PDB file of C-alpha atoms in Angstrom:
ATOM      1  CA  UNK A  28      30.952  -5.850   6.769  1.00  0.00           C
ATOM      2  CA  UNK A  29      27.627  -4.302   7.727  1.00  0.00           C
ATOM      3  CA  UNK A  30      25.202  -3.259   5.051  1.00  0.00           C
ATOM      4  CA  UNK A  31      25.088   0.377   4.253  1.00  0.00           C
ATOM      5  CA  UNK A  32      21.505   1.594   4.733  1.00  0.00           C
ATOM      6  CA  UNK A  33      19.628   2.075   1.436  1.00  0.00           C
ATOM      7  CA  UNK A  34      17.942   5.467   0.970  1.00  0.00           C
ATOM      8  CA  UNK A  35      14.343   4.500   1.301  1.00  0.00           C
ATOM      9  CA  UNK A  36      11.428   7.104   0.642  1.00  0.00           C
ATOM     10  CA  UNK A  37       8.177   6.250   2.152  1.00  0.00           C
ATOM     11  CA  UNK A  38       5.140   7.687   0.448  1.00  0.00           C
ATOM     12  CA  UNK A  39       1.807   7.971   2.042  1.00  0.00           C
ATOM     13  CA  UNK A  40      -1.261   9.462   0.176  1.00  0.00           C
ATOM     14  CA  UNK A  41      -3.647  11.215   2.455  1.00  0.00           C
ATOM     15  CA  UNK A  42      -7.121  12.970   2.507  1.00  0.00           C
ATOM     16  CA  UNK A  43      -8.393  13.783   5.923  1.00  0.00           C
ATOM     17  CA  UNK A  44      -6.468  10.951   7.548  1.00  0.00           C
ATOM     18  CA  UNK A  45      -5.759  12.434  11.047  1.00  0.00           C
ATOM     19  CA  UNK A  46      -7.444   9.468  12.716  1.00  0.00           C
ATOM     20  CA  UNK A  47      -5.223   6.910  11.198  1.00  0.00           C
ATOM     21  CA  UNK A  48      -1.979   8.611  10.332  1.00  0.00           C
ATOM     22  CA  UNK A  49      -0.342   8.737  13.772  1.00  0.00           C
ATOM     23  CA  UNK A  50      -0.312   4.862  14.055  1.00  0.00           C
ATOM     24  CA  UNK A  51       1.080   4.636  10.462  1.00  0.00           C
ATOM     25  CA  UNK A  52       3.900   6.988  11.102  1.00  0.00           C
ATOM     26  CA  UNK A  53       4.628   5.464  14.506  1.00  0.00           C
ATOM     27  CA  UNK A  54       5.174   2.087  12.841  1.00  0.00           C
ATOM     28  CA  UNK A  55       7.832   3.726  10.602  1.00  0.00           C
ATOM     29  CA  UNK A  56      10.194   4.504  13.684  1.00  0.00           C
ATOM     30  CA  UNK A  57      12.108   1.316  13.437  1.00  0.00           C
ATOM     31  CA  UNK A  58      13.115   2.175   9.924  1.00  0.00           C
ATOM     32  CA  UNK A  59      14.133   5.702  10.965  1.00  0.00           C
ATOM     33  CA  UNK A  60      16.097   4.542  13.945  1.00  0.00           C
ATOM     34  CA  UNK A  61      17.999   1.954  11.663  1.00  0.00           C
ATOM     35  CA  UNK A  62      18.917   4.534   9.150  1.00  0.00           C
ATOM     36  CA  UNK A  63      16.833   2.734   6.501  1.00  0.00           C
ATOM     37  CA  UNK A  64      14.357   5.617   5.859  1.00  0.00           C
ATOM     38  CA  UNK A  65      15.724   8.677   4.114  1.00  0.00           C
ATOM     39  CA  UNK A  66      12.472  10.548   4.183  1.00  0.00           C
ATOM     40  CA  UNK A  67       8.756  10.319   4.560  1.00  0.00           C
ATOM     41  CA  UNK A  68       6.459  12.093   2.116  1.00  0.00           C
ATOM     42  CA  UNK A  69       2.868  12.831   2.772  1.00  0.00           C
ATOM     43  CA  UNK A  70       1.152  13.227  -0.683  1.00  0.00           C
ATOM     44  CA  UNK A  71      -1.945  15.176   0.452  1.00  0.00           C
ATOM     45  CA  UNK A  72      -5.074  15.523  -1.583  1.00  0.00           C
ATOM     46  CA  UNK A  73      -6.503  18.672   0.129  1.00  0.00           C
ATOM     47  CA  UNK A  74      -7.043  17.587   3.764  1.00  0.00           C
ATOM     48  CA  UNK A  75      -9.184  19.933   5.918  1.00  0.00           C
ATOM     49  CA  UNK A  76      -8.497  18.203   9.267  1.00  0.00           C
ATOM     50  CA  UNK A  77      -5.244  17.906  11.239  1.00  0.00           C
ATOM     51  CA  UNK A  78      -3.480  15.543   8.787  1.00  0.00           C
ATOM     52  CA  UNK A  79      -0.891  18.249   7.594  1.00  0.00           C
ATOM     53  CA  UNK A  80      -0.204  19.331  11.146  1.00  0.00           C
ATOM     54  CA  UNK A  81       0.373  15.618  12.253  1.00  0.00           C
ATOM     55  CA  UNK A  82       2.796  15.119   9.191  1.00  0.00           C
ATOM     56  CA  UNK A  83       4.661  18.284   9.912  1.00  0.00           C
ATOM     57  CA  UNK A  84       5.077  17.530  13.640  1.00  0.00           C
ATOM     58  CA  UNK A  85       6.808  14.295  12.785  1.00  0.00           C
ATOM     59  CA  UNK A  86       9.191  15.836  10.284  1.00  0.00           C
ATOM     60  CA  UNK A  87       7.470  14.286   7.298  1.00  0.00           C
ATOM     61  CA  UNK A  88       7.523  16.313   4.020  1.00  0.00           C
ATOM     62  CA  UNK A  89       4.014  17.323   2.648  1.00  0.00           C
ATOM     63  CA  UNK A  90       3.573  17.358  -1.117  1.00  0.00           C
ATOM     64  CA  UNK A  91       0.473  18.826  -2.337  1.00  0.00           C
ATOM     65  CA  UNK A  92      -1.691  17.187  -5.057  1.00  0.00           C
ATOM     66  CA  UNK A  93      -5.115  16.999  -6.566  1.00  0.00           C
ATOM     67  CA  UNK A  94      -7.183  14.386  -4.835  1.00  0.00           C
ATOM     68  CA  UNK A  95      -7.137  10.892  -6.195  1.00  0.00           C
ATOM     69  CA  UNK A  96      -4.960   8.143  -4.838  1.00  0.00           C
ATOM     70  CA  UNK A  97      -3.157   7.252  -8.155  1.00  0.00           C
ATOM     71  CA  UNK A  98      -2.571  10.908  -8.806  1.00  0.00           C
ATOM     72  CA  UNK A  99      -1.258  11.426  -5.088  1.00  0.00           C
ATOM     73  CA  UNK A 100       0.997   8.426  -5.300  1.00  0.00           C
ATOM     74  CA  UNK A 101       2.444   9.799  -8.584  1.00  0.00           C
ATOM     75  CA  UNK A 102       3.107  13.125  -6.958  1.00  0.00           C
ATOM     76  CA  UNK A 103       4.763  11.564  -3.943  1.00  0.00           C
ATOM     77  CA  UNK A 104       6.955   9.394  -6.178  1.00  0.00           C
ATOM     78  CA  UNK A 105       7.961  12.346  -8.352  1.00  0.00           C
ATOM     79  CA  UNK A 106       9.082  14.229  -5.314  1.00  0.00           C
ATOM     80  CA  UNK A 107      11.021  11.335  -3.810  1.00  0.00           C
ATOM     81  CA  UNK A 108      14.736  11.303  -3.410  1.00  0.00           C
ATOM     82  CA  UNK A 109      15.355   7.608  -2.403  1.00  0.00           C
ATOM     83  CA  UNK A 110      16.655   4.823  -4.427  1.00  0.00           C
ATOM     84  CA  UNK A 111      13.892   2.670  -3.100  1.00  0.00           C
ATOM     85  CA  UNK A 112      10.131   3.555  -2.731  1.00  0.00           C
ATOM     86  CA  UNK A 113       7.686   2.251  -0.160  1.00  0.00           C
ATOM     87  CA  UNK A 114       4.226   3.209  -0.703  1.00  0.00           C
ATOM     88  CA  UNK A 115       1.796   2.874   2.205  1.00  0.00           C
ATOM     89  CA  UNK A 116      -1.912   3.764   2.923  1.00  0.00           C
ATOM     90  CA  UNK A 117      -2.457   6.057   5.705  1.00  0.00           C
ATOM     91  CA  UNK A 118      -4.702   3.576   7.570  1.00  0.00           C
ATOM     92  CA  UNK A 119      -1.995   0.806   7.436  1.00  0.00           C
ATOM     93  CA  UNK A 120       0.763   0.215  10.109  1.00  0.00           C
ATOM     94  CA  UNK A 121       3.539  -2.169   9.562  1.00  0.00           C
ATOM     95  CA  UNK A 122       4.551  -4.815  12.088  1.00  0.00           C
ATOM     96  CA  UNK A 123       7.747  -4.095  13.933  1.00  0.00           C
ATOM     97  CA  UNK A 124       9.899  -6.667  11.957  1.00  0.00           C
ATOM     98  CA  UNK A 125       9.272  -4.750   8.657  1.00  0.00           C
ATOM     99  CA  UNK A 126      12.674  -3.129   8.833  1.00  0.00           C
ATOM    100  CA  UNK A 127      14.604  -6.385   8.788  1.00  0.00           C
ATOM    101  CA  UNK A 128      12.475  -7.875   6.022  1.00  0.00           C
ATOM    102  CA  UNK A 129      12.620  -4.863   3.792  1.00  0.00           C
ATOM    103  CA  UNK A 130      16.379  -4.463   4.377  1.00  0.00           C
ATOM    104  CA  UNK A 131      16.968  -7.983   3.403  1.00  0.00           C
ATOM    105  CA  UNK A 132      14.894  -7.670   0.206  1.00  0.00           C
ATOM    106  CA  UNK A 133      16.758  -4.676  -0.778  1.00  0.00           C
ATOM    107  CA  UNK A 134      19.984  -6.493  -0.269  1.00  0.00           C
ATOM    108  CA  UNK A 135      19.068  -9.804  -2.034  1.00  0.00           C
ATOM    109  CA  UNK A 136      16.324  -9.018  -4.538  1.00  0.00           C
ATOM    110  CA  UNK A 137      17.025  -5.599  -6.126  1.00  0.00           C
ATOM    111  CA  UNK A 138      15.285  -6.646  -9.317  1.00  0.00           C
ATOM    112  CA  UNK A 139      11.889  -7.386  -7.665  1.00  0.00           C
ATOM    113  CA  UNK A 140       9.256  -5.430  -5.851  1.00  0.00           C
ATOM    114  CA  UNK A 141       7.542  -6.622  -2.696  1.00  0.00           C
ATOM    115  CA  UNK A 142       4.272  -6.253  -0.657  1.00  0.00           C
ATOM    116  CA  UNK A 143       3.439  -7.419   2.918  1.00  0.00           C
ATOM    117  CA  UNK A 144       1.082  -9.991   4.358  1.00  0.00           C
ATOM    118  CA  UNK A 145      -2.462  -8.468   5.129  1.00  0.00           C
ATOM    119  CA  UNK A 146      -3.676  -8.283   8.633  1.00  0.00           C
ATOM    120  CA  UNK A 147      -6.721  -6.341   9.642  1.00  0.00           C
ATOM    121  CA  UNK A 148      -6.848  -4.593  12.992  1.00  0.00           C
ATOM    122  CA  UNK A 149      -9.907  -6.430  14.116  1.00  0.00           C
ATOM    123  CA  UNK A 150     -10.881  -9.436  16.351  1.00  0.00           C
ATOM    124  CA  UNK A 151     -13.787 -10.388  14.151  1.00  0.00           C
ATOM    125  CA  UNK A 152     -13.756 -13.939  12.737  1.00  0.00           C
ATOM    126  CA  UNK A 153     -14.530 -12.415   9.326  1.00  0.00           C
ATOM    127  CA  UNK A 154     -11.271 -10.434   9.451  1.00  0.00           C
ATOM    128  CA  UNK A 155      -9.293 -13.713   9.517  1.00  0.00           C
ATOM    129  CA  UNK A 156     -11.403 -15.144   6.685  1.00  0.00           C
ATOM    130  CA  UNK A 157     -10.864 -12.075   4.503  1.00  0.00           C
ATOM    131  CA  UNK A 158      -7.113 -11.924   5.329  1.00  0.00           C
ATOM    132  CA  UNK A 159      -6.706 -15.448   4.257  1.00  0.00           C
ATOM    133  CA  UNK A 160      -8.531 -14.877   0.967  1.00  0.00           C
ATOM    134  CA  UNK A 161      -6.539 -11.744   0.170  1.00  0.00           C
ATOM    135  CA  UNK A 162      -3.196 -13.294   1.051  1.00  0.00           C
ATOM    136  CA  UNK A 163      -3.899 -16.324  -1.077  1.00  0.00           C
ATOM    137  CA  UNK A 164      -4.814 -14.021  -3.972  1.00  0.00           C
ATOM    138  CA  UNK A 165      -1.489 -12.066  -3.589  1.00  0.00           C
ATOM    139  CA  UNK A 166       0.486 -15.297  -3.469  1.00  0.00           C
ATOM    140  CA  UNK A 167      -1.295 -17.291  -6.164  1.00  0.00           C
ATOM    141  CA  UNK A 168      -2.034 -14.515  -8.590  1.00  0.00           C
ATOM    142  CA  UNK A 169       0.450 -11.809  -7.734  1.00  0.00           C
ATOM    143  CA  UNK A 170      -2.327  -9.323  -6.994  1.00  0.00           C
ATOM    144  CA  UNK A 171      -1.881  -7.670  -3.631  1.00  0.00           C
ATOM    145  CA  UNK A 172      -4.045  -4.584  -3.158  1.00  0.00           C
ATOM    146  CA  UNK A 173      -2.578  -1.274  -1.937  1.00  0.00           C
ATOM    147  CA  UNK A 174      -3.351  -1.816   1.670  1.00  0.00           C
ATOM    148  CA  UNK A 175      -0.588  -4.406   1.543  1.00  0.00           C
ATOM    149  CA  UNK A 176       1.919  -1.692   0.618  1.00  0.00           C
ATOM    150  CA  UNK A 177       4.432  -1.672  -2.177  1.00  0.00           C
ATOM    151  CA  UNK A 178       8.272  -1.809  -1.974  1.00  0.00           C
ATOM    152  CA  UNK A 179       9.992  -1.144  -5.183  1.00  0.00           C
ATOM    153  CA  UNK A 180      13.204   0.307  -6.562  1.00  0.00           C
ATOM    154  CA  UNK A 181      13.189   3.646  -8.213  1.00  0.00           C
ATOM    155  CA  UNK A 182      14.719   2.076 -11.334  1.00  0.00           C
ATOM    156  CA  UNK A 183      11.881  -0.584 -11.596  1.00  0.00           C
ATOM    157  CA  UNK A 184       9.106   1.871 -10.715  1.00  0.00           C
ATOM    158  CA  UNK A 185      10.394   4.115 -13.505  1.00  0.00           C
ATOM    159  CA  UNK A 186      10.774   1.155 -15.961  1.00  0.00           C
ATOM    160  CA  UNK A 187       7.067   0.039 -15.704  1.00  0.00           C
ATOM    161  CA  UNK A 188       5.714   3.636 -15.727  1.00  0.00           C
ATOM    162  CA  UNK A 189       4.714   4.084 -12.121  1.00  0.00           C
ATOM    163  CA  UNK A 190       1.277   4.377 -10.785  1.00  0.00           C
ATOM    164  CA  UNK A 191      -1.410   5.439 -13.303  1.00  0.00           C
ATOM    165  CA  UNK A 192      -3.365   8.657 -12.733  1.00  0.00           C
ATOM    166  CA  UNK A 193      -6.748   6.934 -12.360  1.00  0.00           C
ATOM    167  CA  UNK A 194      -9.486   7.133  -9.702  1.00  0.00           C
ATOM    168  CA  UNK A 195      -9.481   3.472  -8.794  1.00  0.00           C
ATOM    169  CA  UNK A 196      -7.459   0.306  -9.490  1.00  0.00           C
ATOM    170  CA  UNK A 197      -4.100   2.079  -9.551  1.00  0.00           C
ATOM    171  CA  UNK A 198      -2.831  -0.823  -7.209  1.00  0.00           C
ATOM    172  CA  UNK A 199      -3.941  -3.450  -9.374  1.00  0.00           C
ATOM    173  CA  UNK A 200      -2.575  -1.830 -12.464  1.00  0.00           C
ATOM    174  CA  UNK A 201       0.952  -1.503 -11.162  1.00  0.00           C
ATOM    175  CA  UNK A 202       1.276  -4.990  -9.899  1.00  0.00           C
ATOM    176  CA  UNK A 203      -0.030  -6.358 -13.188  1.00  0.00           C
ATOM    177  CA  UNK A 204       2.542  -4.186 -14.923  1.00  0.00           C
ATOM    178  CA  UNK A 205       5.291  -5.882 -12.545  1.00  0.00           C
ATOM    179  CA  UNK A 206       3.998  -9.363 -13.257  1.00  0.00           C
ATOM    180  CA  UNK A 207       3.947 -12.212 -10.597  1.00  0.00           C
ATOM    181  CA  UNK A 208       7.621 -13.185 -11.245  1.00  0.00           C
ATOM    182  CA  UNK A 209       8.811  -9.642 -10.126  1.00  0.00           C
ATOM    183  CA  UNK A 210       6.719  -9.559  -7.003  1.00  0.00           C
ATOM    184  CA  UNK A 211       7.638 -10.987  -3.561  1.00  0.00           C
ATOM    185  CA  UNK A 212       5.231 -11.327  -0.515  1.00  0.00           C
ATOM    186  CA  UNK A 213       7.378 -10.429   2.613  1.00  0.00           C
ATOM    187  CA  UNK A 214       7.082 -12.241   5.942  1.00  0.00           C
ATOM    188  CA  UNK A 215       5.858  -9.049   7.691  1.00  0.00           C
ATOM    189  CA  UNK A 216       2.474  -7.633   8.276  1.00  0.00           C
ATOM    190  CA  UNK A 217       0.626  -4.648   6.902  1.00  0.00           C
ATOM    191  CA  UNK A 218      -1.982  -4.250   9.751  1.00  0.00           C
ATOM    192  CA  UNK A 219      -4.791  -2.238   8.159  1.00  0.00           C
ATOM    193  CA  UNK A 220      -7.950  -0.555   9.475  1.00  0.00           C
ATOM    194  CA  UNK A 221     -11.098  -2.558   9.341  1.00  0.00           C
ATOM    195  CA  UNK A 222     -13.373   0.490   9.690  1.00  0.00           C
ATOM    196  CA  UNK A 223     -14.989   0.334   6.216  1.00  0.00           C
ATOM    197  CA  UNK A 224     -15.659  -3.415   6.668  1.00  0.00           C
ATOM    198  CA  UNK A 225     -17.241  -3.085  10.051  1.00  0.00           C
ATOM    199  CA  UNK A 226     -19.322  -0.348   8.730  1.00  0.00           C
ATOM    200  CA  UNK A 227     -20.505  -1.917   5.556  1.00  0.00           C
ATOM    201  CA  UNK A 228     -20.390  -5.618   6.576  1.00  0.00           C
ATOM    202  CA  UNK A 229     -17.507  -7.912   6.041  1.00  0.00           C
ATOM    203  CA  UNK A 230     -18.799 -10.140   3.414  1.00  0.00           C
ATOM    204  CA  UNK A 231     -20.864  -7.325   1.670  1.00  0.00           C
ATOM    205  CA  UNK A 232     -17.887  -5.184   1.075  1.00  0.00           C
ATOM    206  CA  UNK A 233     -15.559  -8.106   0.249  1.00  0.00           C
ATOM    207  CA  UNK A 234     -17.779  -9.328  -2.432  1.00  0.00           C
ATOM    208  CA  UNK A 235     -18.355  -5.804  -3.857  1.00  0.00           C
ATOM    209  CA  UNK A 236     -14.632  -5.414  -4.102  1.00  0.00           C
ATOM    210  CA  UNK A 237     -14.131  -8.789  -5.796  1.00  0.00           C
ATOM    211  CA  UNK A 238     -16.877  -7.870  -8.301  1.00  0.00           C
ATOM    212  CA  UNK A 239     -15.135  -4.561  -9.040  1.00  0.00           C
ATOM    213  CA  UNK A 240     -11.762  -6.535  -9.661  1.00  0.00           C
ATOM    214  CA  UNK A 241     -13.533  -8.864 -11.980  1.00  0.00           C
ATOM    215  CA  UNK A 242     -15.195  -6.046 -13.903  1.00  0.00           C
ATOM    216  CA  UNK A 243     -11.732  -4.326 -14.213  1.00  0.00           C
ATOM    217  CA  UNK A 244      -9.963  -7.535 -15.371  1.00  0.00           C
ATOM    218  CA  UNK A 245     -12.584  -7.964 -18.047  1.00  0.00           C
ATOM    219  CA  UNK A 246     -12.246  -4.495 -19.377  1.00  0.00           C
ATOM    220  CA  UNK A 247     -14.296  -1.897 -17.337  1.00  0.00           C
ATOM    221  CA  UNK A 248     -12.609   1.370 -16.975  1.00  0.00           C
ATOM    222  CA  UNK A 249     -11.352   2.758 -13.711  1.00  0.00           C
ATOM    223  CA  UNK A 250     -13.599   5.791 -14.204  1.00  0.00           C
ATOM    224  CA  UNK A 251     -16.652   3.730 -14.628  1.00  0.00           C
ATOM    225  CA  UNK A 252     -15.702   1.517 -11.684  1.00  0.00           C
ATOM    226  CA  UNK A 253     -14.954   4.577  -9.312  1.00  0.00           C
ATOM    227  CA  UNK A 254     -18.515   5.604  -9.693  1.00  0.00           C
ATOM    228  CA  UNK A 255     -19.753   2.204  -8.506  1.00  0.00           C
ATOM    229  CA  UNK A 256     -17.132   2.211  -5.757  1.00  0.00           C
ATOM    230  CA  UNK A 257     -18.316   5.541  -4.305  1.00  0.00           C
TER     231      UNK A 257
END
């Protein structure tokens, strides 16, 4: 007997994301065609570009929120009607095989959350170095960042308290609440924009992010870290 599609809500936080959002939404089409996606929610933090128009043209539901990724993710999750939630950044597009991998996960591991393998949309050798580093961290430490997406059942999301309303490290906080034993890395790619690394320098930005993570894990508050990040 064929599996009945699970009602999946995709939540995408946005703030002036018109340049990246179309590719992100296009990558969701296989899930819509397969009947896996129930709804797409754009949790918008006050965009002044074409973000909201792009969302509306594709049938996504726009939810207004105060700016801040953790706050926007919480707002999107609160509005979601799906039994499963898939959180994606607006500058991330999933590989075409994601629907099969997500469907299999929902069928076989309902008690676990999942993230995707990281892939940067860049041909730079530094991109391959950083992908490898990030994917090792995700596998060995159970610490994927938000640009790797997060698939989680509504029941598990609620049980761990969901995303924290913090200005930074909301992605690290939620996977730490899950713990490595309840997190799977799927064999599909989250293909993420490399614009920030190409602008700031691959190694410079990578080490800056690593230093922020170390500071957080050793007790620095998200509010303090957000000031350094900006």
